[in-house]
C-alpha positions as CSV (number, residue, x, y, z in Angstrom):
1,M,0.0,0.0,0.0
2,V,1.7,3.3,-1.2
3,M,0.9,6.1,1.4
4,E,1.8,9.8,0.9
5,K,3.4,11.6,3.6
6,L,0.6,13.7,5.4
7,K,1.0,16.6,7.7
8,V,-1.2,17.5,10.6
9,N,-3.5,20.5,10.2
10,P,-2.4,22.9,13.0
11,A,-6.1,24.3,13.2
12,K,-7.1,20.9,13.9
13,V,-5.0,20.6,16.9
14,H,-4.9,24.1,18.3
15,G,-8.2,25.8,17.1
16,R,-11.9,24.5,17.6
17,P,-12.1,25.1,21.4
18,I,-15.7,24.3,21.3
19,Y,-15.2,20.8,19.7
20,H,-12.5,20.1,22.3
21,A,-14.8,21.2,25.2
22,L,-17.6,19.0,23.8
23,K,-15.5,16.1,23.3
24,R,-14.1,16.2,26.7
25,F,-17.5,16.7,28.3
26,F,-18.8,13.6,26.2
27,D,-15.7,11.6,27.4
28,I,-16.4,12.3,31.1
29,I,-20.1,11.5,31.0
30,A,-19.7,8.3,28.7
31,S,-16.7,7.0,30.6
32,A,-18.5,7.2,34.0
33,I,-21.7,5.8,32.6
34,G,-19.6,3.0,31.2
35,L,-17.8,2.2,34.3
36,I,-21.2,2.1,36.2
37,I,-23.1,-0.1,33.8
38,L,-19.9,-2.6,33.1
39,F,-19.2,-3.0,36.7
40,P,-20.7,-6.7,37.0
41,L,-18.7,-7.6,33.9
42,F,-15.5,-6.0,35.7
43,L,-16.1,-8.3,38.7
44,F,-16.6,-11.4,36.4
45,L,-13.4,-10.7,34.5
46,I,-11.4,-10.0,37.7
47,L,-12.4,-13.4,39.2
48,K,-11.8,-15.2,36.0
49,I,-8.2,-13.8,35.6
50,R,-7.3,-14.2,39.1
51,H,-8.7,-17.6,39.2
52,E,-6.4,-18.8,36.2
53,D,-3.2,-18.1,37.7
54,G,-3.5,-16.2,41.1
55,G,-1.9,-13.1,39.6
56,P,-3.5,-9.7,39.6
57,A,-6.4,-8.9,37.6
58,F,-5.2,-5.5,36.4
59,Y,-2.0,-4.4,34.5
60,S,-0.7,-1.0,34.4
61,Q,1.9,0.3,32.1
62,E,3.7,3.5,31.2
63,R,2.4,5.2,28.1
64,I,3.1,8.4,26.4
65,G,0.2,10.8,25.8
66,K,-0.5,14.3,24.4
67,N,2.6,16.4,23.8
68,G,4.9,13.4,24.9
69,K,3.4,13.5,28.6
70,P,3.9,10.0,30.2
71,F,1.0,8.4,32.1
72,K,0.0,5.1,33.8
73,M,-2.5,3.1,31.4
74,Y,-4.7,0.4,32.8
75,K,-5.8,-2.7,31.3
76,F,-7.1,-6.2,32.4
77,R,-4.1,-8.6,32.5
78,S,-4.1,-10.8,29.6
79,M,-0.5,-12.2,29.8
80,V,1.5,-13.9,32.3
81,V,2.6,-11.9,35.2
82,N,6.4,-11.5,34.1
83,A,5.4,-10.7,30.4
84,D,7.5,-7.4,30.2
85,K,10.7,-9.5,31.3
86,L,10.1,-11.9,28.3
87,L,9.7,-9.4,25.7
88,D,13.5,-9.2,25.0
89,Q,13.3,-13.1,24.2
90,L,10.7,-12.3,21.4
91,E,11.6,-9.3,19.7
92,D,13.2,-11.1,16.7
93,Q,9.8,-12.7,16.2
94,N,7.9,-9.2,15.8
95,E,5.4,-9.7,13.0
96,V,5.1,-5.8,12.0
97,E,7.7,-3.3,10.8
98,G,8.3,0.0,12.8
99,A,8.3,1.0,16.4
100,M,5.8,-1.3,17.8
101,F,5.6,-5.0,18.8
102,K,3.0,-7.4,17.5
103,M,3.1,-11.3,17.5
104,K,-0.1,-13.2,16.5
105,D,0.9,-16.3,18.5
106,D,2.5,-14.6,21.5
107,P,3.3,-17.3,24.0
108,R,2.8,-14.8,27.0
109,I,-0.9,-14.7,26.5
110,T,-3.0,-16.6,28.9
111,K,-6.1,-18.6,28.2
112,I,-8.5,-16.2,29.4
113,G,-6.2,-13.5,27.9
114,H,-6.8,-14.8,24.3
115,T,-10.6,-14.6,24.8
116,I,-10.6,-10.9,26.4
117,R,-8.2,-9.7,23.5
118,K,-10.3,-11.0,20.9
119,Y,-13.2,-9.0,22.1
120,S,-11.2,-6.1,23.3
121,L,-12.4,-6.6,26.8
122,D,-8.9,-6.1,28.2
123,E,-9.0,-2.4,27.2
124,L,-12.1,-1.6,29.4
125,P,-10.3,-0.3,32.2
126,Q,-9.0,2.6,30.2
127,L,-12.4,4.1,30.8
128,W,-10.9,5.2,33.9
129,N,-7.9,6.9,32.1
130,V,-10.7,8.6,30.1
131,L,-12.6,9.8,33.2
132,I,-9.3,11.4,34.8
133,G,-8.3,13.0,31.6
134,D,-5.1,10.9,30.5
135,M,-7.1,9.7,27.3
136,S,-10.0,10.4,25.2
137,L,-12.6,7.7,24.0
138,V,-11.4,8.2,20.3
139,G,-7.7,9.1,19.2
140,P,-4.4,7.6,18.3
141,R,-3.3,4.8,20.7
142,P,-0.7,5.7,23.2
143,P,2.6,4.3,22.6
144,L,5.3,2.9,24.9
145,P,8.2,5.1,25.6
146,S,10.5,2.7,24.1
147,E,8.6,3.0,20.8
148,V,8.6,6.8,20.9
149,E,12.3,6.7,21.2
150,E,12.3,5.5,17.6
151,Y,9.9,8.0,16.3
152,T,10.8,10.4,13.5
153,D,9.6,13.8,13.5
154,Y,6.7,12.7,11.0
155,D,5.8,9.9,13.6
156,K,5.5,12.3,16.5
157,Q,2.7,14.1,14.7
158,R,0.3,11.5,16.2
159,L,1.2,12.6,19.9
160,M,-0.2,16.2,19.0
161,V,-3.6,15.0,20.3
162,M,-5.1,13.2,23.4
163,P,-4.6,9.5,22.9
164,G,-7.5,7.3,22.4
165,C,-9.1,4.0,23.4
166,T,-10.3,3.4,19.9
167,G,-9.7,5.1,16.5
168,L,-9.5,5.0,12.9
169,W,-6.7,2.4,12.8
170,Q,-8.7,0.0,15.2
171,V,-11.7,-0.1,13.3
172,T,-10.2,-0.7,10.0
173,R,-6.8,-2.4,9.6
174,R,-5.8,-3.0,13.2
175,S,-3.7,-6.1,13.4
176,E,-3.1,-6.1,9.6
177,A,-1.6,-2.6,9.5
178,D,2.3,-2.0,10.0
179,F,3.5,0.9,11.9
180,D,3.6,3.4,9.0
181,E,0.0,2.5,8.1
182,M,-0.9,3.1,11.7
183,V,0.7,6.7,11.7
184,W,-0.8,7.5,8.3
185,L,-4.4,6.5,9.6
186,D,-3.9,8.5,12.7
187,I,-3.1,11.6,10.9
188,I,-5.9,11.1,8.6
189,Y,-8.1,10.9,11.8
190,I,-6.7,14.1,13.3
191,N,-7.2,16.0,10.1
192,N,-10.8,14.9,9.9
193,S,-11.9,14.7,13.5
194,G,-15.1,16.1,14.6
195,L,-18.0,14.9,16.8
196,F,-19.7,13.3,14.1
197,E,-16.5,11.6,13.0
198,D,-15.9,10.4,16.8
199,F,-19.4,9.2,17.1
200,K,-19.0,7.0,13.8
201,L,-15.8,5.5,15.1
202,I,-17.3,4.6,18.5
203,V,-20.4,3.0,16.6
204,K,-17.9,1.0,14.5
205,T,-15.9,-0.1,17.5
206,L,-18.9,-1.6,19.1
207,G,-19.4,-3.5,15.8
208,V,-15.8,-4.7,16.1
209,V,-16.4,-6.0,19.7
210,I,-19.3,-8.0,18.5
211,H,-17.7,-9.2,15.2
212,P,-13.9,-9.1,16.0
213,N,-11.4,-8.0,13.2
214,G,-8.5,-10.0,14.1
215,A,-7.4,-8.4,17.1
216,Y,-4.5,-10.1,18.8
């Protein structure tokens, strides 16, 4: 796939105060309602994850947010407890090019982990990140610090906005996309962002949860 180099429109980042205010208001309301409604599911997943290997149900990891600000992102644990320490042993099996790691048959994923990752249930705790203002419901996925260290100036454009739980990349190419395509899709989203576009991506995300598009 041939992709032209794109540039983020500064007006989409620094202008539109009404859009950004409404987006934040919607994030707060939607994430709060989501956490309340999904509380029974949270309890069920906590019990299932802990029952499998006795480890913690939640997993936190430092990620990089808007303008390079680090924050702690939360997920349901879908891998073995010492997964981060095992990553170095798997680097040569990375299945995507660029500054991110993906491996379809990652041996670190637990039995329950395969299920919750398939339906993106491991991402649900990020509603807390949205509520407290680290993330938005829609935006580029927040990268690891080690990934950002490899970013070019072009790649860093995706850090100009609030990272999100879902976005254009997740509902279109997701596991099929390499790093360069992910950046390209993120810039397209930023340049076309708006309340209607965000709403469409949220609806498409619900569809992906019901009919998974190859997440791993």
